[in-house]
XYZ file of C-alpha atoms in Angstrom:
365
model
C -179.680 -8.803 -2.670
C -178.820 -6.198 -0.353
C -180.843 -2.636 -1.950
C -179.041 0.296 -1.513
C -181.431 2.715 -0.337
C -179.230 5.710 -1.003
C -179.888 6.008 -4.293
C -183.859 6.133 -3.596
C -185.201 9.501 -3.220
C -187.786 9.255 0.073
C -190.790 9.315 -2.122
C -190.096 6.914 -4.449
C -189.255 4.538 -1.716
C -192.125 5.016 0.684
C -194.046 4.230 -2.539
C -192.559 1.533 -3.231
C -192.481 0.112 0.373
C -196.515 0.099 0.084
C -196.777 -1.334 -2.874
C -194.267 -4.172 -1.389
C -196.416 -4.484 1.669
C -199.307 -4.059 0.232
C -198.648 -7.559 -1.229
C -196.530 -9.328 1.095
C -199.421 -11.510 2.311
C -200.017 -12.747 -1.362
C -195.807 -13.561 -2.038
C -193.601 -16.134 -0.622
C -191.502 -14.258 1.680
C -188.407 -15.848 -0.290
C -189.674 -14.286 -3.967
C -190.422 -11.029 -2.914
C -186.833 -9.942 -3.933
C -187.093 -10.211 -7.303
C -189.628 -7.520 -6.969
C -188.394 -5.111 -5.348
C -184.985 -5.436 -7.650
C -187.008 -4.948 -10.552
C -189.115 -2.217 -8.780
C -186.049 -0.716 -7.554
C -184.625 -0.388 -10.968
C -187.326 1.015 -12.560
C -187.922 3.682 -9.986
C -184.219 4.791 -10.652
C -184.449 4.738 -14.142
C -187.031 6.826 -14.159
C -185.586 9.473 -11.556
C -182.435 9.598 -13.653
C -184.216 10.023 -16.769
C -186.489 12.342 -15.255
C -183.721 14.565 -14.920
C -181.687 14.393 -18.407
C -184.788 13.595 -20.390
C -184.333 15.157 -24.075
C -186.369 12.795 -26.108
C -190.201 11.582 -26.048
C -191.173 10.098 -22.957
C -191.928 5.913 -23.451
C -193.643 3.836 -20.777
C -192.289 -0.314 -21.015
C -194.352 -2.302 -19.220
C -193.017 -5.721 -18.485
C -195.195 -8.776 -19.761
C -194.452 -10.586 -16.829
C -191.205 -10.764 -15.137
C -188.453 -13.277 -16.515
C -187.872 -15.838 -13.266
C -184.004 -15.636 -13.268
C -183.647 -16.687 -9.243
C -187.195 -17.138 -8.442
C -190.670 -17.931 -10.230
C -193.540 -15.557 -10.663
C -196.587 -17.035 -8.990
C -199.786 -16.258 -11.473
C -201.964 -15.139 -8.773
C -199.691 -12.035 -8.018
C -201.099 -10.312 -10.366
C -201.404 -7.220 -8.650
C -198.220 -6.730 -7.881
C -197.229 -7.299 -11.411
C -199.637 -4.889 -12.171
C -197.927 -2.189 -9.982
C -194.657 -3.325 -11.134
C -194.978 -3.370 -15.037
C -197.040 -0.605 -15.133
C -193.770 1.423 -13.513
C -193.513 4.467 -15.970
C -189.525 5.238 -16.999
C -188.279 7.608 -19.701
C -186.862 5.411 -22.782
C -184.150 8.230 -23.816
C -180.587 5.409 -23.806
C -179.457 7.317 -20.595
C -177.997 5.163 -18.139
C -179.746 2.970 -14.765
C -179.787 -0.600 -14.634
C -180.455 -2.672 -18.087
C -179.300 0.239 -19.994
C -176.363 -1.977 -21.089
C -179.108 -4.614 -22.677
C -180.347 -2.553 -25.558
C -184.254 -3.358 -26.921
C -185.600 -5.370 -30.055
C -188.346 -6.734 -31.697
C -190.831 -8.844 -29.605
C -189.361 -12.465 -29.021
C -191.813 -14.753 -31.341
C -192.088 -18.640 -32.009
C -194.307 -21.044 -33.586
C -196.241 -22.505 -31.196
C -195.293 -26.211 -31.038
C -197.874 -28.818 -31.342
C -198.533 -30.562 -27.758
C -199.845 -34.084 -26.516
C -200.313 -35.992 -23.393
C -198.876 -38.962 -25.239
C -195.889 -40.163 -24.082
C -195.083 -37.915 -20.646
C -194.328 -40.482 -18.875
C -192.323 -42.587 -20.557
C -190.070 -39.183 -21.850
C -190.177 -38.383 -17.783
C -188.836 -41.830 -16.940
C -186.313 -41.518 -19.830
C -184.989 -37.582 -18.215
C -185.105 -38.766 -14.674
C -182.836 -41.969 -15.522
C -180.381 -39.496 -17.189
C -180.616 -37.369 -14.405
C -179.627 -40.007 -11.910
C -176.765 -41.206 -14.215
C -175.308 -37.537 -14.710
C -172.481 -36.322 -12.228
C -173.344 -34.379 -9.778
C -171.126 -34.282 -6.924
C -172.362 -32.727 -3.539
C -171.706 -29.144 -2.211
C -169.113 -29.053 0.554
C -168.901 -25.778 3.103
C -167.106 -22.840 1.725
C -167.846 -24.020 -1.801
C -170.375 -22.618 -3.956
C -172.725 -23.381 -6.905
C -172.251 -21.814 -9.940
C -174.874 -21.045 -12.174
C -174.378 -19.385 -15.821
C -177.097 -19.046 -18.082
C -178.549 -16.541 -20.908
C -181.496 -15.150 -20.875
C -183.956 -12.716 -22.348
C -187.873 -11.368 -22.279
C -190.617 -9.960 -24.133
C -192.118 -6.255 -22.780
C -194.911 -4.310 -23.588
C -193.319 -0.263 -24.585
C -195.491 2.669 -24.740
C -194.295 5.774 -27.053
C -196.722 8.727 -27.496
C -199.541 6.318 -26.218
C -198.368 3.848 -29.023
C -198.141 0.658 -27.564
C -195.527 -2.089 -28.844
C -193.967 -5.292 -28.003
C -190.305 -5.089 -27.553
C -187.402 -7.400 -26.154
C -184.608 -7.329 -23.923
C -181.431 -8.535 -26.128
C -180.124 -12.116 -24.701
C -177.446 -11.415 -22.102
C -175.398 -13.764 -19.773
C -176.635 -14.256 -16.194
C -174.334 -15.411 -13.435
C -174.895 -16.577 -10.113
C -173.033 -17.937 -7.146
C -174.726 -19.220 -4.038
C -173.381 -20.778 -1.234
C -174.381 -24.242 0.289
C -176.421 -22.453 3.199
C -177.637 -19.568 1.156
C -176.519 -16.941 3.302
C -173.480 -15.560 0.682
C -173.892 -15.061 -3.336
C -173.126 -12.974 -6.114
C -174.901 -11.851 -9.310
C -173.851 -10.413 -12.329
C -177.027 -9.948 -14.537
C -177.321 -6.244 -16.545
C -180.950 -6.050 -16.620
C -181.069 -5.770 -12.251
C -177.330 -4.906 -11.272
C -175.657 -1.383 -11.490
C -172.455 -2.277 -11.458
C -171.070 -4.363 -14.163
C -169.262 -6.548 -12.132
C -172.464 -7.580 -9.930
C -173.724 -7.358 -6.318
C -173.452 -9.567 -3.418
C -176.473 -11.515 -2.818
C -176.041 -11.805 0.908
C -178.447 -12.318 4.152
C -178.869 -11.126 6.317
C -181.119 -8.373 4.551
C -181.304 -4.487 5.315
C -184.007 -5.207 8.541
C -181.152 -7.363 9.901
C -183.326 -10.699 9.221
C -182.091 -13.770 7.960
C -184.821 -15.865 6.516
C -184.955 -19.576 6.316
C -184.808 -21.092 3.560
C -187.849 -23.140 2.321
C -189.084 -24.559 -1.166
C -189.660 -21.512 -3.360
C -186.540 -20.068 -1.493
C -184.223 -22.606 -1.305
C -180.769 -23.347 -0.535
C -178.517 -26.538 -1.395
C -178.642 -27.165 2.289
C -182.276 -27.119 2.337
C -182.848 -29.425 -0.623
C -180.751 -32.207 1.042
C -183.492 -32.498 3.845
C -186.285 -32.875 1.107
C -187.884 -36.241 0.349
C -186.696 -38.448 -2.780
C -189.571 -40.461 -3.272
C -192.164 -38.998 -5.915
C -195.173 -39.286 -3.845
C -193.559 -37.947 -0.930
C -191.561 -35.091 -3.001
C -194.802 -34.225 -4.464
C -197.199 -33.861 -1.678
C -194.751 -31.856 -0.488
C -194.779 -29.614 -3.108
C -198.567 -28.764 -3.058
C -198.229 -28.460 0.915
C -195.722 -25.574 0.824
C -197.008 -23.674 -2.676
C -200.678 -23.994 -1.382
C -202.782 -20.706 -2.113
C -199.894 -19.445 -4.450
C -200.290 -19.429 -8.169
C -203.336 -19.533 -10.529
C -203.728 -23.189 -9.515
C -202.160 -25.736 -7.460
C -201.114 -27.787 -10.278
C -200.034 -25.084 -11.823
C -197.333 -23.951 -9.082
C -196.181 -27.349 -8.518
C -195.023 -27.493 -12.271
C -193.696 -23.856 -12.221
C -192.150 -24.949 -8.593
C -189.872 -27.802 -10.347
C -188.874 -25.509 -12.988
C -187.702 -23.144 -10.559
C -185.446 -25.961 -8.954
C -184.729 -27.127 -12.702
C -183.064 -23.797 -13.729
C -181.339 -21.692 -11.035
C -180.676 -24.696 -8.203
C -178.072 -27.596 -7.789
C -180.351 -29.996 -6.649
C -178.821 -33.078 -4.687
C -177.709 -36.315 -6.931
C -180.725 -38.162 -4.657
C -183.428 -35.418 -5.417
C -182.590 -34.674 -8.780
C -184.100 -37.661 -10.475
C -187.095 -37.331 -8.531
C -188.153 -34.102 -9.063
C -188.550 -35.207 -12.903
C -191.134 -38.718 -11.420
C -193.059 -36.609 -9.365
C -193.460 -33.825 -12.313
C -194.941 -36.676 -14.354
C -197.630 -37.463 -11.617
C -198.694 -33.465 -12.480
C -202.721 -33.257 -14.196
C -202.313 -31.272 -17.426
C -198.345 -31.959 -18.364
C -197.456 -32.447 -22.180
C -194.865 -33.007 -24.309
C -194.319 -30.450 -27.253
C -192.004 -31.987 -29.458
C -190.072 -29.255 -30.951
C -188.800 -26.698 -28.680
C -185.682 -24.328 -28.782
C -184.030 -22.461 -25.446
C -182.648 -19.230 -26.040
C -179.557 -19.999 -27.273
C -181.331 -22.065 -30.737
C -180.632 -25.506 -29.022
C -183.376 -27.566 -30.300
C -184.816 -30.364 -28.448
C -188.367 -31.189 -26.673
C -190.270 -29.933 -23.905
C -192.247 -31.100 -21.168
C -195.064 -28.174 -20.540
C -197.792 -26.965 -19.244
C -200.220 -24.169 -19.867
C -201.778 -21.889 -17.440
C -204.942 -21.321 -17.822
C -205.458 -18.102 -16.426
C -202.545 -16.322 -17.842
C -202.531 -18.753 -21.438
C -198.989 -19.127 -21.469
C -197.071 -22.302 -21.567
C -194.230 -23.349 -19.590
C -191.942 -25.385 -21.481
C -188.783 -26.948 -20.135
C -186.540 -28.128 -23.181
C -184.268 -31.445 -22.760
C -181.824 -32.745 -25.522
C -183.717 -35.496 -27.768
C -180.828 -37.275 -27.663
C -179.576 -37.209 -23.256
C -182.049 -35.726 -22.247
C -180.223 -33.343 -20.327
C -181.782 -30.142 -19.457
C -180.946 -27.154 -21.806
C -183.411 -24.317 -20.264
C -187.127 -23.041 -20.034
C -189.550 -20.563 -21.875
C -193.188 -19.472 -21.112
C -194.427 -19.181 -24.413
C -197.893 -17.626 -25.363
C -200.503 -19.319 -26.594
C -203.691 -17.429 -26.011
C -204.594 -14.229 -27.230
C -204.490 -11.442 -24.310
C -207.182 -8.621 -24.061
C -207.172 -4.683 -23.264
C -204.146 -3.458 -22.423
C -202.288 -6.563 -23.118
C -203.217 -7.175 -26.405
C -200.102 -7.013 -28.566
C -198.872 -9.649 -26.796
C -200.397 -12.094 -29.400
C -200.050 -16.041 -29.514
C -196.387 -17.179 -30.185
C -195.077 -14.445 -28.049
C -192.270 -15.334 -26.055
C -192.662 -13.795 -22.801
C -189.109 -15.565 -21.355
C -186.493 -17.597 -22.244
C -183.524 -19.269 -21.102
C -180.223 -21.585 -21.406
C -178.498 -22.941 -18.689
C -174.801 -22.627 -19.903
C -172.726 -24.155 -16.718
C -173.753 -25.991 -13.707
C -170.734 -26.694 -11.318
C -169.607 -26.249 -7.803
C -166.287 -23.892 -7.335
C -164.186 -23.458 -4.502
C -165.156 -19.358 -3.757
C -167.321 -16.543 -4.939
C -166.877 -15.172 -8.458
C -164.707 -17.986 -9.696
C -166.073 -19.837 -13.082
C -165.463 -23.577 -13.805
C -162.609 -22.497 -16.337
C -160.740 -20.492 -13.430
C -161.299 -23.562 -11.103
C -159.107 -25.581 -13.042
């Protein structure tokens, strides 16, 4: 997405230009927009606030940030850090995500998980996958993505420190084949209601290439279909990013899982070379965010102790959508955020390809 500086007094954005460079080396080029969006927004907030404030100041400080384009890997903590701990007065004045009001924490019970059985529940998703329709992206189309999501925060009133949620809200997305034109219309990062373009190339006049953990249709074509191949792949590109290589080549598929239209070839094997993963489970009964119920393939990280669960119907085994669920206990300033805590969640709604930019499946015909 294409920032609008304007709205950015100097200060706040040379600050937040070092804290973006300050971790560039540690990011994916391709995920450092989500970011600086969520930077971005919380830097206005707080300006606006700053200046109609009437209430008690609040700090929110994000758990970790939901992956609605992109995955979070674990390693960047520091940035995270820098982000979440982004101080903005709570007063219901406007800025971005004003229009998705705050609950309770997001909770769960934690569903029982077991190595038994991955692969066979793998082999049974990735023949569904290569049954399901899924026809390929032509130039001048675009992919439509529609999903709802929502997360889990940590808040800060009067040095009171509580877990609080962003209400569920529909995301949508449009990308072309090439990845080079979009749109998004999500309230918790756009302004305007009716979305920004998600366009290259960006404000330095650069148009980046599109790789694995930035990827466009185009790109996934050219990647390999056989497991072993897909997979080596996958630890090649993501190596040195996340808590652990494992780790980011499970968070990698779910990436491609819930915001990509991968190819009718690759689809199926993206599911075979996720079963060839160390440490993947099945977890029985899961729910997305809509209350779907079905089971999930996971995987916990170690370092940060949540679990990343994608949820397939029992019955097709079609995917439904993802949540990072947690299932250790955090310490210091984390601590709310107790086991069971939903940190993200998410349904994939619609999956199609329309013929231009801001037109839904319905309006397709």
């Amino acid at each position: 997405m294409n920032a609008n500086t304007s709205r950015h007094n100097s200060a706040a954005w040379d600050e937040s230009a070092r804290l973006l460079s300050g971790t560039a080396r540690d990011l994916p080029t391709g995920r450092h927009h989500i970011h600086k969006e969520r930077l971005m927004a919380q830097i206005h907030a707080k300006q606006l606030d700053e200046r109609t404030a009437s209430a008690a100041p609040a700090k929110t400080r994000r758990l970790r940030l939901p992956r609605p384009a992109i995955a979070l890997p674990a390693m960047t903590v520091a940035l995270a850090g820098m982000v979440t701990a982004a101080i903005v007065t709570n007063n219901g004045s406007g800025g971005r995500g004003s229009g998705v009001a705050t609950g309770p924490a997001l909770t769960t019970e934690i569903g029982a998980a077991s190595t038994k059985g991955v692969p066979q529940l793998l082999d049974r998703i990735s023949l569904a996958a290569a049954q399901g329709s899924r026809p390929a992206v032509k130039p001048g189309q675009y992919i439509y993505i529609e999903s709802k999501i929502a997360d889990t925060f940590l808040k800060t009133v009067d040095d009171k420190t509580t877990l609080a949620s962003h209400e569920l809200h529909r995301r949508q997305v449009w990308n072309s084949p090439d990845g080079k034109k979009g749109w998004l219309i999500d309230p918790m990062v756009n302004e305007n209601p009716k979305g920004e373009p998600l366009s290259l190339p960006d404000e330095q006049g650069n148009t980046p290439q599109a790789y694995l953990n930035n990827p466009s249709y185009n790109y996934l074509t050219e990647l390999p279909t056989d497991p072993d191949e897909l997979l080596a792949r996958i630890y090649k590109e993501t190596k040195s990013h996340g808590s652990s290589p494992d780790q980011e080549a499970f968070t990698t598929i779910g990436d491609l899982l819930r915001e990509s239209y991968p190819p009718a070839e690759l689809y199926p094997a993206l599911f075979k070379a996720a079963a060839k993963i160390p440490g993947v489970v099945v977890v029985d009964e899961a729910e997305d965010a809509v209350g779907r119920h079905g089971v999930a393939v996971a995987r916990l990280d170690e370092t940060s102790g949540a679990r990343e669960e994608w949820i397939f119907d029992k019955k097709t085994h079609v995917f439904l959508g993802e949540r990072s669920v947690q299932v250790k206990q955090l310490n210091g300033s984390e601590a709310p955020v107790k086991p069971g805590t939903v940190n993200f969640t998410s349904a994939v709604l619609k999956r199609a390809v329309v013929d231009d930019i801001k037109q839904t499946p319905a309006q397709g015909g």
